[in-house]
């Protein structure tokens, strides 16, 4: 019996050793389970020695603190949060950079201080639990912060470390709480602008390169991405650019040249508007989405929105509604251009007609100093241009000489191509003589009066008046002859077409004669500066009633008073001044899109609020007296602002 017991004990020891050896050889042991968290997100933060400053900030925001602690009125145990909490020295540095000597310097009774603190603290909080493993598996993406506008937070885990909005990195990860998780970061996370997202996402490297190559002053897009109040930007990913290079048979963006680069970037930008995916989808089948220089047709396939430019290039919106502090970003899979392709066919080009004419040598010499424009007018098949055909209004040599002399140049040869001021002047002047469409004489004469869009940087309009015997441009230059080219029409004119101001359009348009009289009366009789401002102010918007609108006003006054008013001067200087001022929006370009965005609300003129409404398909403005005028044409662009034409005269209080 004793021998048997010894054998059994020996076998048990052997089996135990085998079990221990087999455990030791296990290459992938089962990890020890982590204990269940017992602290809330706020509890985790408040217990961390490196997060005392962030804790103090939360304590100044009790409603937010209670959310993270799942207590109080806003507590909801179903909500989980991820907090990217900056360590003490990082948050103190951030506060100091923003004018606060620590959290204690933030005044809880000061609304501005508290708005600042609330927005920045909320920018570090994401709804839901996001652990590091999840971010690493995605490599990069966008999270939604707890900021009221639901601004996004970009993370990039592709380089080993997890980077947030291109600035902050996670130092300590996955501190689990009962209602979420906490990550400690090395810097305060900036509230992102659109520029932040473009700069921090390596998938946008090609668009970032395009933005960096824009010539200074050529476009406002770089500034808008940082500082505009409202902006929408469609960003092609790097693969989209690679496809574009293959399509155009070019190796890189530098091969496009500055003019085309500028146009390419602006084709992806919608200023003064936050157009989310729903708003874009609302345009499906009924209207277009207008960028800074082209119109995009909206489509939808397999639940994915797409945009088609005027060359039928289709871009799918593969990422939508990425929100920054100043707008919204959509990711697309193709580069949009919509620029006209050179026209095929035989016969001379616009440039060849101009260069061969004996009385157009000065304009030809000017084009030689502007090779981009020259090549566009020469129908170069390797160029991408704003349009595929043009009308060019070319002044004769003697008039162009006189124009140059008036502006301080002793002939075209004295324009120095190395002097930026000289070239800005020449570029603006020449582009102002090129319009973005072939418009035959019979079309101009058939319409009688209207506006053409020039090739200037901001696409200033050109007023044509063909009501009389001649076709007159901007009230100055008359057409002498026209010659058809394979890519447009050359008009020879008897004077240089001036770059127009708002005063130019009001003074030269025969339908605005009474408004011109009103401006003259207010200047002469009450000392108003509005007429002068329309010729000189860098930014102005005018609502301009037509002459029939004023005549209807006279009839209305006569019917109500029994008077016999037939001209604006009979109303007296003060009343005329009131009429002018209710139609003026000074010191700003208030676009048609701005008016449309205020539908159901009001816009503010110099003296009064006007209600924005609709009558059928037309937008209307109603004055404080309940009188309504229809906007018959919006966004007539001068060098210093915009005109919106209305069919009624508005009155103030």
XYZ file of C-alpha atoms in Angstrom:
653
model
C 0.000 0.000 0.000
C 2.789 2.461 0.879
C 4.490 1.691 -2.394
C 1.276 2.410 -4.288
C 0.810 5.760 -2.493
C 4.390 6.766 -3.353
C 3.785 5.974 -7.021
C 0.568 8.033 -7.064
C 2.320 11.011 -5.484
C 5.140 10.735 -7.998
C 2.692 10.723 -10.909
C 0.919 13.819 -9.546
C 4.229 15.688 -9.320
C 5.111 14.688 -12.882
C 1.741 15.824 -14.178
C 2.052 19.095 -12.313
C 5.500 19.734 -13.812
C 4.247 18.934 -17.308
C 1.406 21.399 -16.809
C 3.784 24.093 -15.644
C 6.158 23.448 -18.554
C 3.340 23.615 -21.081
C 2.248 26.973 -19.642
C 5.775 28.248 -19.915
C 5.931 27.285 -23.574
C 2.690 29.149 -24.451
C 3.751 31.892 -26.923
C 0.518 33.909 -26.551
C -0.583 33.800 -22.945
C -4.035 35.097 -22.094
C -3.611 38.654 -20.815
C -4.633 39.431 -17.299
C -8.056 41.118 -17.394
C -8.025 44.761 -16.420
C -10.048 45.639 -13.359
C -13.371 47.345 -13.987
C -13.081 51.122 -13.759
C -14.586 52.712 -10.685
C -14.083 56.425 -11.461
C -15.979 58.631 -13.907
C -14.123 60.526 -16.629
C -14.041 63.566 -14.353
C -12.878 61.353 -11.515
C -9.987 60.001 -13.586
C -8.954 63.522 -14.620
C -9.192 64.935 -11.103
C -7.013 62.108 -9.700
C -4.172 62.642 -12.203
C -1.324 64.842 -10.841
C -0.519 65.980 -14.418
C -4.105 67.191 -15.037
C -4.727 69.556 -12.127
C -4.897 72.621 -14.396
C -7.430 70.949 -16.706
C -9.380 69.912 -13.595
C -9.491 73.542 -12.463
C -10.822 74.506 -15.887
C -13.601 71.900 -15.613
C -14.462 73.154 -12.145
C -15.129 76.572 -13.668
C -17.585 74.885 -16.051
C -19.857 72.981 -13.628
C -22.412 71.862 -16.211
C -19.700 70.316 -18.346
C -17.962 68.870 -15.291
C -21.233 67.246 -14.212
C -21.649 65.692 -17.647
C -18.250 64.075 -17.340
C -19.110 63.039 -13.783
C -22.604 61.797 -14.788
C -24.159 63.891 -12.029
C -26.339 66.950 -12.015
C -29.068 68.089 -14.398
C -27.101 67.235 -17.526
C -25.863 63.900 -16.245
C -26.795 60.968 -18.460
C -25.327 57.565 -17.717
C -25.890 56.480 -21.328
C -23.423 59.087 -22.573
C -19.782 58.188 -22.840
C -16.954 60.611 -23.452
C -13.358 60.592 -24.606
C -11.238 63.406 -23.218
C -7.864 64.369 -24.684
C -6.592 66.226 -21.611
C -3.486 68.429 -21.970
C -0.943 68.047 -19.202
C -0.402 70.908 -16.801
C 2.525 72.726 -18.419
C 0.949 72.439 -21.886
C -2.363 73.906 -20.748
C -0.662 76.662 -18.761
C 1.421 77.592 -21.829
C -1.705 77.673 -23.953
C -3.500 79.961 -21.478
C -0.503 82.280 -21.271
C -0.358 82.526 -25.075
C -3.976 83.643 -24.993
C -3.492 86.320 -22.353
C -4.380 84.417 -19.181
C -1.908 83.977 -16.333
C -3.337 80.603 -15.370
C -6.891 79.249 -15.048
C -7.472 81.454 -12.033
C -7.134 84.514 -14.305
C -10.268 83.494 -16.221
C -13.116 85.572 -14.816
C -16.282 83.471 -14.434
C -18.363 86.698 -14.497
C -16.875 87.729 -17.849
C -18.860 86.292 -20.760
C -15.943 86.572 -23.195
C -13.587 84.735 -20.823
C -16.091 81.961 -20.250
C -16.926 81.555 -23.950
C -13.207 81.159 -24.622
C -12.751 78.574 -21.865
C -15.885 76.625 -22.756
C -15.074 76.342 -26.451
C -11.478 75.244 -25.892
C -12.256 72.720 -23.159
C -15.115 71.244 -25.211
C -12.728 71.012 -28.173
C -10.808 68.380 -26.146
C -13.912 66.243 -25.555
C -15.417 63.731 -27.977
C -18.793 62.038 -27.575
C -18.312 58.277 -27.231
C -15.411 56.095 -26.120
C -12.475 56.136 -28.570
C -9.486 54.054 -27.555
C -6.021 54.122 -29.085
C -6.409 50.712 -30.713
C -9.427 51.957 -32.665
C -7.574 55.047 -33.892
C -4.543 52.988 -34.872
C -6.693 50.549 -36.833
C -8.219 53.450 -38.820
C -4.837 55.220 -39.228
C -6.552 58.591 -39.613
C -9.985 60.112 -39.464
C -12.265 62.720 -37.957
C -13.942 62.688 -34.557
C -16.769 64.986 -33.491
C -15.983 67.245 -30.556
C -18.335 68.461 -27.858
C -18.193 72.044 -29.210
C -21.688 73.411 -29.849
C -21.116 73.515 -33.618
C -19.858 69.904 -33.515
C -16.478 70.890 -34.917
C -14.380 67.905 -35.934
C -11.032 66.721 -34.568
C -8.538 65.137 -36.981
C -6.366 62.282 -35.761
C -3.433 60.731 -37.596
C -1.999 57.464 -36.269
C -0.100 56.535 -39.433
C 3.300 57.649 -38.164
C 3.454 55.666 -34.923
C 2.351 58.448 -32.601
C -1.226 59.692 -32.634
C -1.317 63.309 -33.752
C -4.369 65.553 -33.180
C -5.128 68.499 -35.489
C -1.499 68.459 -36.588
C -0.253 69.772 -33.242
C -0.911 67.618 -30.198
C 0.215 64.015 -29.485
C -1.052 61.418 -27.039
C 1.425 60.772 -24.201
C -0.581 58.422 -21.966
C -3.456 56.413 -23.393
C -6.662 54.630 -22.449
C -7.233 55.641 -18.847
C -10.590 53.894 -18.545
C -13.534 55.401 -16.704
C -17.045 54.232 -15.981
C -18.368 56.565 -18.685
C -15.541 56.742 -21.201
C -11.787 57.130 -21.384
C -9.053 59.733 -20.906
C -5.895 60.278 -22.958
C -3.218 62.685 -21.742
C -1.776 64.870 -24.541
C 1.363 66.969 -24.770
C -0.210 70.202 -26.072
C -3.552 71.964 -26.059
C -5.458 70.994 -29.201
C -6.183 74.028 -31.417
C -9.733 74.673 -32.549
C -9.296 73.851 -36.233
C -9.823 76.090 -39.217
C -10.215 74.618 -42.681
C -6.518 75.357 -43.158
C -5.766 73.154 -40.117
C -7.423 70.154 -41.760
C -5.760 70.710 -45.146
C -2.332 71.116 -43.559
C -2.545 68.207 -41.096
C -3.935 65.474 -43.370
C -1.186 63.949 -45.514
C -3.880 62.769 -47.951
C -4.264 66.454 -48.919
C -0.570 67.050 -49.654
C -1.176 67.862 -53.326
C -3.884 70.427 -52.576
C -1.631 71.931 -49.924
C 1.080 72.200 -52.580
C -1.362 73.932 -54.935
C -2.227 76.463 -52.230
C 1.453 77.124 -51.538
C 2.134 77.794 -55.228
C -0.505 80.538 -55.544
C 1.110 83.855 -56.311
C 0.780 86.455 -53.526
C -2.374 88.479 -54.003
C -3.657 86.273 -56.814
C -6.388 84.688 -54.697
C -7.952 85.048 -51.269
C -8.363 81.291 -50.733
C -5.358 80.831 -48.427
C -6.565 83.652 -46.203
C -10.176 82.459 -46.369
C -9.264 78.937 -45.236
C -7.804 80.482 -42.095
C -9.974 83.481 -41.348
C -13.198 83.531 -43.383
C -16.369 83.433 -41.334
C -18.044 80.919 -43.644
C -16.367 78.843 -46.331
C -16.879 75.533 -48.135
C -13.929 73.672 -49.606
C -13.929 70.546 -51.776
C -10.547 68.836 -51.346
C -9.391 66.185 -53.847
C -7.240 63.540 -52.185
C -3.744 62.820 -53.502
C -4.983 59.993 -55.735
C -7.330 62.422 -57.466
C -4.404 64.667 -58.335
C -2.374 61.733 -59.639
C -5.231 60.882 -61.997
C -5.411 64.513 -63.065
C -1.705 64.584 -63.896
C -2.210 61.527 -66.077
C -5.196 63.085 -67.801
C -3.327 66.296 -68.617
C -0.002 64.539 -69.242
C 1.919 66.730 -66.827
C 4.298 65.612 -64.053
C 3.363 68.113 -61.336
C 1.347 71.190 -60.387
C 4.179 73.545 -61.317
C 3.581 72.715 -64.968
C 0.162 74.378 -64.905
C 1.443 77.929 -64.474
C 0.145 80.534 -61.988
C -3.062 81.512 -63.830
C -4.343 77.959 -64.159
C -3.257 77.056 -60.627
C -5.279 79.940 -59.271
C -8.290 78.882 -61.286
C -7.934 75.251 -60.215
C -7.893 76.111 -56.507
C -10.839 78.504 -56.760
C -12.861 75.883 -58.651
C -13.029 73.981 -55.345
C -14.050 76.893 -53.102
C -17.419 78.381 -52.172
C -16.918 81.615 -50.213
C -19.348 83.105 -47.667
C -21.302 79.871 -47.455
C -21.327 76.684 -45.405
C -22.802 74.168 -47.865
C -23.264 70.859 -46.093
C -24.099 67.591 -47.860
C -27.827 68.088 -47.336
C -27.752 71.547 -48.891
C -25.764 70.189 -51.827
C -28.211 67.315 -52.231
C -31.085 69.821 -52.215
C -29.638 71.189 -55.477
C -30.001 67.766 -57.091
C -31.813 68.081 -60.407
C -32.878 71.692 -59.915
C -29.847 73.972 -59.693
C -26.076 74.057 -59.561
C -23.477 74.617 -56.869
C -21.449 77.710 -57.712
C -17.805 77.852 -56.690
C -15.665 80.969 -57.008
C -15.492 80.526 -60.787
C -17.484 77.541 -62.070
C -20.915 75.964 -61.677
C -21.083 72.312 -60.610
C -23.975 69.985 -61.383
C -25.040 67.783 -58.477
C -25.730 64.069 -58.960
C -26.170 60.993 -56.822
C -25.281 57.363 -57.492
C -25.461 54.462 -55.046
C -26.206 56.950 -52.246
C -22.966 58.867 -52.985
C -23.224 62.514 -54.037
C -21.141 63.604 -57.011
C -20.264 66.878 -58.711
C -19.862 67.341 -62.455
C -17.919 70.254 -63.915
C -18.475 71.782 -67.349
C -16.056 69.326 -68.951
C -18.186 66.456 -67.626
C -15.490 65.456 -65.161
C -17.201 63.725 -62.221
C -15.989 63.939 -58.620
C -17.567 61.714 -55.970
C -17.936 63.136 -52.482
C -16.167 60.363 -50.591
C -16.046 62.286 -47.305
C -18.630 64.873 -46.313
C -19.442 67.449 -43.659
C -16.041 67.758 -41.986
C -16.610 70.843 -39.864
C -14.011 73.427 -38.918
C -14.511 76.613 -36.939
C -14.883 78.627 -40.136
C -16.618 76.306 -42.548
C -17.001 72.828 -43.923
C -14.806 70.481 -45.942
C -15.797 67.695 -48.322
C -13.327 65.124 -49.695
C -13.664 64.319 -53.417
C -12.000 61.741 -55.663
C -11.385 63.922 -58.765
C -9.925 67.341 -59.470
C -12.573 69.817 -60.671
C -11.816 72.373 -63.356
C -14.672 73.012 -65.734
C -12.273 75.104 -67.781
C -12.926 75.333 -71.473
C -10.980 73.165 -73.881
C -9.411 74.921 -76.896
C -11.765 75.045 -79.845
C -10.929 72.906 -82.886
C -11.156 74.106 -86.454
C -9.293 76.054 -89.080
C -8.780 79.764 -89.467
C -6.811 82.344 -87.482
C -6.857 82.584 -83.709
C -7.769 85.721 -81.783
C -4.098 86.436 -81.214
C -3.231 85.951 -84.874
C -5.935 88.429 -85.941
C -4.757 91.005 -83.395
C -1.059 90.545 -84.187
C -1.609 90.881 -87.943
C -3.609 94.113 -87.752
C -1.509 97.228 -88.540
C -3.363 99.424 -86.001
C -3.228 97.039 -83.028
C 0.534 96.876 -82.471
C 0.424 98.312 -78.924
C -2.123 95.738 -77.753
C -0.047 93.022 -79.418
C 3.055 94.258 -77.599
C 1.091 94.200 -74.339
C 0.134 90.561 -74.975
C 3.797 89.692 -75.516
C 4.448 90.979 -72.001
C 1.635 88.710 -70.746
C 2.445 85.324 -72.319
C -0.299 83.496 -70.380
C -2.971 85.714 -71.941
C -1.292 85.631 -75.346
C -1.240 81.838 -75.367
C -4.875 81.605 -74.277
C -5.919 83.886 -77.146
C -3.725 81.835 -79.462
C -5.828 78.737 -78.691
C -2.874 76.774 -77.358
C -4.076 73.180 -77.079
C -1.854 72.516 -74.046
C -3.458 75.252 -71.948
C -6.315 74.996 -69.500
C -8.337 78.210 -69.585
C -11.436 79.705 -68.019
C -13.439 79.447 -71.237
C -13.096 77.864 -74.666
C -13.876 81.040 -76.612
C -13.655 84.755 -75.974
C -14.567 88.207 -77.192
C -11.618 90.610 -77.234
C -12.254 94.362 -77.399
C -9.003 95.851 -78.728
C -8.273 99.593 -78.613
C -6.459 101.156 -81.545
C -2.813 102.184 -81.176
C -3.357 105.899 -80.677
C -6.011 105.374 -77.960
C -3.876 102.789 -76.178
C -0.893 105.149 -76.301
C -2.985 107.951 -74.791
C -4.232 105.616 -72.048
C -0.691 104.571 -71.129
C 0.467 108.182 -71.061
C -2.407 109.146 -68.735
C -1.244 106.430 -66.363
C 2.394 107.489 -66.297
C 3.867 105.247 -69.022
C 5.692 106.605 -72.028
C 4.466 103.837 -74.332
C 4.089 100.082 -73.883
C 7.871 99.613 -73.874
C 8.105 101.536 -70.581
C 5.994 98.921 -68.786
C 8.663 97.021 -66.828
C 7.967 93.278 -66.642
C 10.198 93.077 -63.546
C 8.086 95.653 -61.682
C 5.096 94.040 -59.900
C 3.113 97.304 -59.845
C 3.586 97.756 -63.593
C 2.511 94.194 -64.293
C -0.518 94.362 -61.987
C -1.658 97.445 -63.885
C -1.100 95.873 -67.305
C -2.680 92.549 -66.332
C -5.839 94.185 -64.991
C -6.144 96.459 -68.008
C -5.686 93.748 -70.655
C -7.880 91.167 -68.899
C -10.610 93.817 -68.693
C -10.758 93.789 -72.522
C -11.312 90.017 -72.731
C -14.753 88.554 -72.007
C -15.386 84.898 -71.261
C -17.728 84.124 -74.131
C -17.999 84.617 -77.869
C -20.722 87.239 -78.212
C -21.535 88.155 -81.840
C -22.562 91.681 -82.761
C -26.108 90.557 -83.560
C -26.481 89.186 -80.038
C -25.317 92.459 -78.486
C -27.633 94.447 -80.718
C -30.509 92.036 -80.080
C -30.193 92.339 -76.300
C -29.627 96.080 -76.484
C -28.301 96.466 -72.961
C -26.536 94.101 -70.601
C -23.347 92.882 -68.983
C -20.494 90.645 -70.122
C -18.063 88.909 -67.738
C -14.422 89.808 -68.227
C -11.315 87.704 -67.690
C -10.153 89.866 -64.773
C -9.121 88.114 -61.589
C -12.464 88.726 -59.856
C -14.439 88.570 -63.135
C -15.526 92.193 -63.243
C -18.449 92.856 -65.566
C -18.494 95.001 -68.707
C -21.573 97.087 -69.541
C -22.605 97.124 -73.190
C -25.173 99.550 -74.586
C -26.323 98.769 -78.124
C -29.601 100.689 -77.966
C -28.390 103.505 -80.251
C -26.380 103.423 -83.467
C -23.169 102.263 -81.788
C -22.228 99.573 -79.296
C -20.741 101.421 -76.310
C -18.716 99.703 -73.590
C -18.673 101.006 -69.995
C -19.994 104.302 -71.300
C -16.723 105.150 -73.098
C -15.492 102.889 -75.898
C -17.439 102.359 -79.145
C -17.114 99.323 -81.406
C -15.610 100.133 -84.812
C -15.510 96.658 -86.408
C -15.584 92.953 -85.615
C -13.724 89.942 -87.024
C -14.477 86.305 -86.314
C -11.671 83.990 -85.175
C -11.754 80.245 -84.668
C -11.827 80.775 -80.902
C -13.917 83.924 -80.644
C -14.408 87.447 -81.992
C -12.080 90.430 -82.152
C -13.820 93.802 -81.757
C -11.780 96.887 -82.564
C -12.830 99.797 -80.329
C -12.097 103.511 -80.414
C -10.994 103.856 -76.801
C -9.614 101.839 -73.929
C -12.419 100.171 -71.967
C -12.059 101.479 -68.393
C -12.018 99.077 -65.465
C -15.432 100.025 -64.054
C -16.378 101.255 -60.616
C -19.941 101.165 -59.320
C -20.169 104.814 -60.352
C -19.255 103.770 -63.913
C -22.186 101.367 -64.177
C -24.738 103.733 -62.645
C -23.570 106.671 -64.730
C -23.355 104.767 -68.022
C -26.498 102.629 -67.849
C -29.460 104.420 -69.464
C -31.812 102.463 -67.199
C -30.204 104.013 -64.112
C -30.487 107.696 -65.100
C -32.830 108.635 -62.242
C -30.601 106.917 -59.648
C -27.663 108.851 -61.095
C -29.696 112.071 -60.701
C -30.535 111.094 -57.104
C -26.857 110.603 -56.265
C -25.989 113.980 -57.813
C -28.768 115.720 -55.818
C -27.641 114.227 -52.499
C -24.061 115.270 -53.183
C -24.939 118.837 -54.230
C -27.770 119.618 -51.815
C -27.009 117.726 -48.590
C -23.287 116.998 -48.914
C -23.609 113.212 -49.147
C -20.421 111.317 -50.003
C -22.147 108.236 -51.421
C -21.635 109.232 -55.051
C -17.931 109.750 -54.423
C -17.741 106.485 -52.469
C -19.170 104.590 -55.441
C -16.209 105.794 -57.487
C -13.514 105.280 -54.852
C -14.536 103.087 -51.903
C -12.831 99.663 -52.003
C -16.007 97.792 -51.060
C -19.625 98.856 -51.588
C -22.945 97.304 -52.528
C -25.840 99.175 -54.148
C -29.427 98.155 -54.748
C -30.281 100.099 -57.909
C -33.903 100.684 -58.975
C -34.478 101.071 -62.709
C -36.006 104.210 -64.183
C -39.456 102.529 -64.540
C -39.250 101.735 -60.793
C -38.830 105.455 -60.038
C -41.639 106.355 -62.431
C -43.915 103.950 -60.558
C -42.918 105.708 -57.327
C -43.905 109.085 -58.793
C -47.282 107.638 -59.844
C -47.759 106.199 -56.350
C -46.986 109.555 -54.706
C -49.293 111.395 -57.116
C -52.152 108.960 -56.495
C -51.779 109.316 -52.725
C -51.245 113.071 -52.595
C -52.885 114.455 -55.710
C -49.531 115.935 -56.684
C -47.807 116.088 -60.036
C -44.349 114.649 -59.381
C -42.500 113.692 -62.557
C -38.816 113.967 -61.579
C -36.616 113.082 -58.640
C -35.517 116.660 -57.934
C -39.116 117.606 -57.017
C -38.907 115.454 -53.890
C -36.284 117.629 -52.197
C -32.731 116.846 -51.133
C -33.485 115.255 -47.747
C -36.082 112.831 -49.110
C -33.821 111.923 -52.027
C -30.985 111.286 -49.561
C -33.239 108.932 -47.579
C -34.075 107.024 -50.766
C -30.416 106.692 -51.736
C -29.333 105.543 -48.281
C -31.957 102.805 -47.980
C -30.443 101.302 -51.172
C -26.812 101.481 -49.993
C -24.810 98.819 -48.135
C -21.502 100.545 -47.459
C -18.021 99.132 -46.949
C -18.863 95.545 -47.866
C -19.557 93.276 -50.826
C -22.954 91.837 -49.934
C -23.392 89.117 -52.545
C -26.568 87.632 -53.916
C -25.749 84.462 -51.987
C -25.697 86.520 -48.787
C -29.165 87.856 -49.583
C -30.433 84.351 -50.358
C -28.981 83.058 -47.094
C -31.081 85.646 -45.253
C -34.362 84.371 -46.757
C -37.018 84.894 -44.104
C -34.770 87.331 -42.266
C -33.461 90.828 -42.900
C -30.498 92.606 -44.448
C -29.204 95.907 -43.148
C -28.645 98.868 -45.463
C -27.165 102.212 -44.466
C -30.359 103.284 -42.675
C -32.925 100.483 -42.621
C -33.619 96.769 -42.375
C -35.111 95.100 -45.435
C -36.970 91.794 -45.192
C -35.878 89.079 -47.638
C -38.685 87.035 -49.179
C -39.692 85.216 -52.326
C -42.339 85.754 -54.975
C -42.478 82.612 -57.070
C -38.890 81.989 -58.170
C -37.793 85.571 -57.515
C -36.222 87.010 -54.382
C -37.786 90.152 -52.958
C -36.928 92.927 -50.515
C -39.578 94.606 -48.374
C -38.952 97.985 -46.740
C -40.230 99.185 -43.314
C -43.324 100.658 -45.039
C -44.291 97.290 -46.492
C -43.308 98.157 -50.056
C -41.720 95.259 -51.973
C -39.175 95.236 -54.789
C -38.053 92.197 -56.799
C -34.369 91.525 -57.390
C -34.254 91.250 -61.186
C -30.468 90.794 -61.419
C -27.893 90.156 -58.730
C -24.104 90.351 -58.541
C -23.217 92.848 -61.252
C -19.562 93.184 -60.327
C -17.492 96.355 -60.524
C -13.899 96.778 -59.380
C -15.074 98.092 -56.008
C -18.263 96.224 -55.272
C -21.583 94.857 -56.442
C -24.873 96.079 -57.878
C -28.199 94.295 -57.435
C -30.923 95.599 -59.752
C -34.436 95.959 -58.293
C -37.763 96.782 -59.956
C -39.098 98.983 -57.153
C -37.951 101.945 -55.092
C -37.624 101.152 -51.392
C -38.324 103.697 -48.684
C -37.163 103.985 -45.093
C -39.055 104.852 -41.927
